[in-house]
XYZ file of C-alpha atoms in Angstrom:
385
model
C -0.204 0.018 0.133
C 2.933 2.637 0.986
C 4.860 1.865 -2.255
C 1.649 2.706 -4.360
C 1.058 5.687 -2.744
C 4.644 6.530 -2.911
C 3.970 6.016 -6.964
C 1.151 8.405 -7.128
C 3.350 10.671 -5.213
C 5.752 10.697 -7.654
C 3.066 10.699 -10.378
C 1.961 13.911 -9.121
C 4.991 15.503 -8.832
C 5.751 14.822 -12.309
C 2.604 16.537 -13.749
C 3.061 19.264 -11.282
C 6.688 20.146 -13.077
C 5.037 19.503 -15.983
C 2.567 22.491 -15.975
C 5.545 24.662 -14.619
C 7.615 23.667 -17.641
C 4.389 24.235 -19.825
C 3.814 27.789 -18.338
C 7.493 28.811 -17.514
C 9.854 27.292 -20.257
C 8.314 27.408 -23.873
C 11.135 28.847 -25.424
C 12.949 25.058 -24.490
C 13.358 21.720 -26.449
C 14.043 18.339 -23.806
C 17.360 17.721 -23.628
C 16.826 14.124 -25.311
C 15.617 16.492 -28.765
C 19.014 18.430 -28.280
C 21.399 16.174 -27.586
C 20.878 13.238 -30.365
C 22.942 10.668 -30.797
C 26.258 10.484 -33.131
C 25.398 9.656 -36.568
C 27.920 8.463 -38.604
C 28.541 7.320 -41.963
C 30.425 3.594 -42.397
C 33.495 3.360 -43.903
C 35.447 1.563 -46.682
C 37.596 0.533 -42.960
C 36.035 -1.593 -40.988
C 38.630 -1.519 -38.645
C 38.306 1.982 -38.353
C 34.368 1.847 -37.997
C 35.119 -0.322 -34.843
C 37.625 1.928 -33.726
C 35.283 4.542 -33.300
C 32.479 2.870 -31.725
C 29.975 4.695 -33.400
C 30.093 2.557 -36.848
C 32.104 4.890 -39.280
C 33.065 8.376 -39.290
C 31.105 10.746 -37.807
C 28.812 13.540 -38.801
C 28.051 16.437 -37.701
C 31.580 17.132 -36.521
C 35.382 18.630 -36.941
C 37.923 15.702 -37.094
C 42.110 16.327 -37.412
C 44.260 13.809 -39.401
C 47.939 13.882 -38.776
C 51.371 11.838 -38.944
C 54.336 11.675 -40.264
C 55.073 12.704 -43.897
C 54.493 10.302 -46.765
C 52.920 7.844 -44.348
C 49.284 7.292 -45.518
C 46.984 10.776 -44.011
C 46.380 11.535 -47.833
C 45.386 7.915 -48.544
C 43.384 7.468 -45.684
C 40.925 10.871 -46.262
C 40.751 9.592 -49.794
C 38.773 6.611 -48.254
C 36.692 8.483 -46.425
C 35.920 10.700 -49.373
C 35.455 7.358 -51.272
C 32.974 5.890 -48.711
C 30.750 9.271 -48.645
C 30.182 8.842 -52.371
C 29.641 5.258 -52.704
C 26.455 5.973 -50.147
C 25.929 8.935 -51.905
C 26.848 11.609 -49.814
C 28.547 14.946 -51.004
C 32.163 15.614 -51.351
C 34.824 18.199 -51.572
C 38.054 17.740 -51.824
C 40.279 21.376 -50.689
C 43.383 20.531 -52.175
C 45.699 23.307 -50.681
C 48.861 21.281 -50.886
C 48.207 21.360 -54.713
C 49.789 17.887 -54.695
C 46.881 15.522 -55.784
C 47.034 14.102 -59.453
C 43.900 12.970 -60.499
C 45.204 9.628 -62.045
C 45.746 8.627 -58.418
C 42.672 9.650 -57.518
C 40.965 7.798 -60.172
C 43.334 4.482 -58.760
C 42.608 5.371 -55.415
C 38.207 6.061 -55.600
C 37.501 3.744 -58.327
C 34.097 3.762 -60.102
C 33.361 7.008 -57.706
C 35.792 9.042 -59.022
C 33.843 10.844 -61.126
C 31.170 11.166 -59.446
C 28.682 14.136 -59.670
C 28.581 15.032 -56.039
C 32.620 14.924 -56.197
C 33.992 18.785 -55.930
C 37.818 19.500 -55.664
C 39.408 23.159 -55.229
C 42.780 24.532 -54.978
C 41.549 27.802 -52.901
C 44.268 30.474 -53.122
C 43.998 31.896 -49.733
C 42.899 31.438 -46.242
C 39.694 33.534 -46.491
C 38.734 31.785 -49.882
C 38.337 28.166 -47.934
C 36.261 29.349 -45.543
C 33.898 30.720 -48.254
C 34.024 27.805 -49.973
C 33.305 25.291 -47.126
C 30.229 27.514 -45.837
C 28.986 27.778 -49.051
C 29.070 23.767 -49.980
C 27.327 22.851 -46.389
C 24.512 25.630 -46.955
C 24.041 24.294 -50.367
C 23.985 20.677 -48.942
C 21.383 21.895 -46.192
C 19.691 24.150 -48.897
C 18.926 21.002 -51.183
C 17.792 18.604 -48.288
C 15.752 21.430 -47.227
C 13.944 21.550 -50.896
C 13.535 18.370 -50.741
C 15.874 17.641 -53.895
C 17.768 15.051 -51.682
C 17.229 13.087 -49.026
C 16.951 14.219 -45.782
C 19.839 12.135 -44.117
C 22.292 13.190 -46.849
C 25.241 14.468 -45.532
C 28.720 16.001 -46.575
C 32.257 15.659 -46.076
C 35.164 18.322 -46.508
C 38.431 17.291 -46.176
C 41.670 20.026 -46.313
C 44.655 18.716 -47.418
C 46.227 20.681 -45.592
C 45.597 23.213 -42.524
C 49.384 24.422 -43.249
C 48.718 25.531 -46.269
C 45.889 27.891 -46.008
C 47.438 31.339 -46.089
C 45.523 34.447 -44.792
C 45.128 37.187 -47.970
C 46.970 40.032 -45.908
C 50.128 37.711 -45.545
C 50.314 38.008 -49.627
C 50.085 41.405 -49.278
C 52.820 42.179 -47.208
C 55.092 39.486 -48.813
C 54.585 41.939 -52.137
C 54.602 45.172 -50.560
C 58.744 45.042 -50.749
C 58.746 46.251 -47.297
C 61.773 44.527 -45.177
C 59.805 42.904 -42.196
C 60.822 38.938 -41.970
C 60.760 36.292 -44.085
C 56.833 35.824 -44.039
C 56.351 39.708 -44.335
C 54.331 40.111 -40.699
C 57.869 40.251 -38.323
C 57.620 36.252 -37.723
C 54.252 35.799 -36.472
C 52.577 34.053 -39.418
C 52.664 30.796 -37.333
C 50.497 32.700 -34.323
C 48.168 34.142 -37.232
C 47.164 31.051 -39.047
C 46.654 29.459 -35.208
C 44.232 32.548 -34.068
C 42.321 31.975 -37.646
C 42.118 28.359 -36.960
C 40.342 29.156 -33.573
C 38.001 31.974 -34.979
C 37.029 29.698 -37.688
C 35.978 26.461 -35.581
C 33.846 28.929 -33.881
C 31.941 29.196 -37.189
C 32.712 25.643 -38.619
C 30.967 23.625 -35.425
C 27.901 25.023 -35.460
C 27.819 25.121 -39.144
C 27.924 21.284 -39.495
C 25.916 20.291 -36.983
C 23.085 22.673 -38.654
C 23.712 21.170 -41.905
C 24.828 17.557 -41.382
C 28.193 17.626 -42.759
C 31.918 17.064 -41.816
C 35.401 18.186 -42.047
C 38.526 16.060 -42.003
C 41.820 18.374 -41.590
C 45.129 17.353 -42.176
C 47.725 18.853 -39.962
C 51.343 19.009 -40.312
C 53.350 16.868 -37.640
C 56.770 17.684 -36.311
C 59.428 16.138 -34.322
C 59.207 17.531 -30.353
C 62.762 18.249 -29.617
C 61.418 18.475 -25.823
C 59.461 15.112 -25.602
C 61.540 13.340 -23.203
C 62.252 9.820 -22.846
C 58.731 8.479 -21.873
C 57.437 9.902 -24.934
C 59.877 8.879 -27.297
C 59.351 5.119 -26.146
C 55.477 5.109 -26.607
C 55.141 7.502 -29.854
C 54.151 10.849 -28.623
C 57.349 12.515 -29.571
C 55.475 15.032 -32.212
C 53.760 18.225 -32.372
C 51.060 19.464 -34.105
C 51.097 22.437 -35.817
C 48.277 25.035 -36.380
C 47.390 25.833 -32.796
C 45.804 24.324 -30.179
C 42.029 24.802 -31.114
C 42.142 22.376 -33.748
C 43.154 19.330 -31.036
C 40.773 20.908 -28.959
C 37.832 21.818 -31.061
C 38.086 17.778 -32.999
C 35.577 15.098 -32.240
C 38.567 12.599 -33.417
C 42.059 13.137 -33.462
C 43.706 10.322 -35.773
C 47.357 9.667 -36.343
C 48.277 7.367 -39.605
C 51.587 6.593 -40.438
C 52.837 3.343 -42.015
C 52.729 -0.197 -40.039
C 54.720 -2.525 -42.530
C 54.721 -4.107 -45.702
C 52.221 -6.934 -47.194
C 54.693 -9.306 -49.034
C 54.563 -12.994 -50.648
C 57.271 -15.118 -50.126
C 60.745 -15.613 -47.679
C 64.112 -14.266 -48.385
C 65.449 -13.844 -51.851
C 61.838 -14.135 -53.761
C 60.215 -12.113 -51.093
C 58.090 -9.164 -52.968
C 56.192 -6.590 -52.023
C 52.365 -6.675 -52.315
C 51.078 -3.183 -50.750
C 51.231 -1.565 -47.811
C 49.732 -1.813 -43.863
C 48.961 1.415 -42.391
C 48.050 2.128 -38.727
C 44.691 4.615 -37.626
C 45.224 5.732 -33.759
C 42.572 7.219 -32.160
C 44.068 9.379 -29.695
C 40.948 11.795 -28.724
C 37.557 10.870 -28.934
C 34.110 12.920 -28.650
C 31.775 10.431 -29.852
C 32.204 7.634 -27.910
C 32.451 6.637 -24.121
C 35.496 8.254 -22.208
C 38.169 5.725 -22.428
C 41.293 5.341 -21.118
C 42.730 3.435 -24.021
C 44.292 4.072 -27.504
C 42.340 2.356 -30.009
C 44.062 1.402 -33.058
C 43.135 0.199 -36.588
C 44.838 -0.993 -40.022
C 44.094 -0.553 -43.810
C 45.825 -2.518 -46.307
C 46.638 -1.073 -49.930
C 47.263 -2.967 -53.007
C 50.212 -2.102 -55.446
C 48.931 -4.266 -57.888
C 51.651 -6.862 -58.163
C 49.088 -9.491 -56.494
C 47.436 -11.183 -59.620
C 43.504 -10.342 -58.981
C 44.361 -7.842 -56.551
C 43.823 -4.308 -58.408
C 45.810 -1.149 -57.474
C 44.129 0.740 -54.783
C 42.323 0.047 -51.542
C 42.584 -3.932 -50.344
C 39.487 -4.254 -48.467
C 39.314 -7.692 -48.338
C 42.506 -7.664 -46.404
C 41.380 -5.541 -44.036
C 38.134 -7.916 -43.895
C 40.154 -11.001 -43.386
C 42.720 -9.400 -40.564
C 39.199 -8.766 -38.731
C 38.182 -12.376 -39.383
C 41.255 -14.104 -37.734
C 41.176 -11.269 -34.788
C 37.357 -12.817 -34.181
C 37.879 -16.201 -34.865
C 35.563 -16.292 -37.622
C 37.681 -17.934 -40.307
C 39.719 -21.806 -39.339
C 43.178 -21.823 -39.968
C 45.138 -25.079 -40.127
C 48.279 -24.753 -41.941
C 48.298 -22.564 -44.439
C 44.761 -23.224 -45.236
C 42.402 -20.544 -44.589
C 38.294 -21.331 -44.010
C 35.124 -19.451 -43.810
C 31.929 -21.682 -43.962
C 32.694 -23.326 -47.106
C 34.873 -21.412 -48.658
C 38.415 -22.776 -48.287
C 41.519 -21.481 -49.639
C 45.241 -21.891 -49.455
C 46.971 -18.694 -48.072
C 45.513 -15.474 -47.100
C 46.606 -13.987 -50.366
C 44.472 -16.500 -51.965
C 41.494 -15.890 -49.642
C 42.198 -12.203 -50.558
C 42.118 -13.048 -54.273
C 39.018 -15.040 -53.742
C 37.189 -12.043 -52.121
C 38.558 -9.808 -55.061
C 37.101 -12.342 -57.399
C 33.815 -13.067 -55.810
C 31.987 -9.501 -53.959
C 29.354 -11.693 -52.428
C 31.958 -13.924 -50.718
C 33.743 -10.544 -49.334
C 30.042 -8.716 -48.502
C 29.333 -11.757 -46.321
C 32.564 -12.088 -44.370
C 32.120 -8.734 -43.850
C 28.571 -8.725 -42.512
C 29.863 -11.479 -40.196
C 33.053 -9.103 -39.117
C 31.232 -6.366 -38.478
C 28.199 -8.134 -36.351
C 31.251 -8.699 -33.990
C 31.218 -5.523 -33.772
C 28.440 -5.483 -30.825
C 30.274 -7.560 -28.466
C 34.510 -7.132 -29.055
C 35.760 -3.897 -27.682
C 38.372 -2.781 -30.283
C 42.070 -2.907 -29.640
C 43.906 -0.996 -28.369
C 46.949 0.535 -25.396
C 46.673 2.909 -22.685
C 49.439 5.703 -22.089
C 52.409 3.243 -21.231
C 51.693 1.075 -24.484
C 50.742 -1.657 -22.494
C 47.849 -3.905 -24.643
C 44.030 -3.304 -22.941
């Protein structure tokens, strides 16, 4: 009887609060309507989708990519662009570095390299980039509002790289003929760019949320001469240029580096078939707070293995995860998944390239395991957890 009375009292209190809310807080929205779940677009990198814990690359967010030079940053972001285009989203590639050739894009993006929703620009100034990104995001939002594209349509903007976005006033001072400094502003160019990055992010964060889009920016990484022995031992002996705001405001901070080569044969007859790249998720604002740094890998092929074209080697990514989750049976050199059995991992990879349905079945089984397996990673001392 007492329990029923307590329940009735609680119901009465909530009803009374509801009347107060209706009368006094008409301009407010319920928190559940504002603090929505993280939306994500699945990518061609299954290990990365597992590592983010949201099943893909988050949208409505700003994300930062860094890493050593020539270790796979631009390759990885092209894979993200391909992921969006394959799902009929929009993509904008800001090639501020001016080093991305079309033939390489054709190789990495394959059938979507000439997708009508894929755009690129090589802006002359920082200000031009800001305006370009604003117009792109608003264009997607306007198309959704007009019913021209589905309401869940998103867009990805890749900026390669922040370092090459130069404010117009620096160019003016450099061309003025005045003797000030090598950068034209008394050596303050880096400070100016950092301040501009921080100011731009103040506009960009709400813009991305409102338009359902995302930005992935590449930042330059340099060696930290002041790094201690601990940082050097566990891979933290670097600095990210561009100011603190680009790290602080990022929902994901990803470090991409070359992890090794994919080979066939041994000793003198060994040949390189591709590369293996590591993506380290060093910061996340899209999943629960974790005390470990999660890692993922992706593979690329150079086309030297017959039947495996040059470009992203997604079947090899899938096979690596199938092994991790115990979904394939390995006896000696033989690899078996359900009724498919092949002599060696390379043979299994070739079979998945030749049979897309087999590749889809293996990947579907892998992604099903995301629900029960935590991403692999390590703590700040390098201990695997």
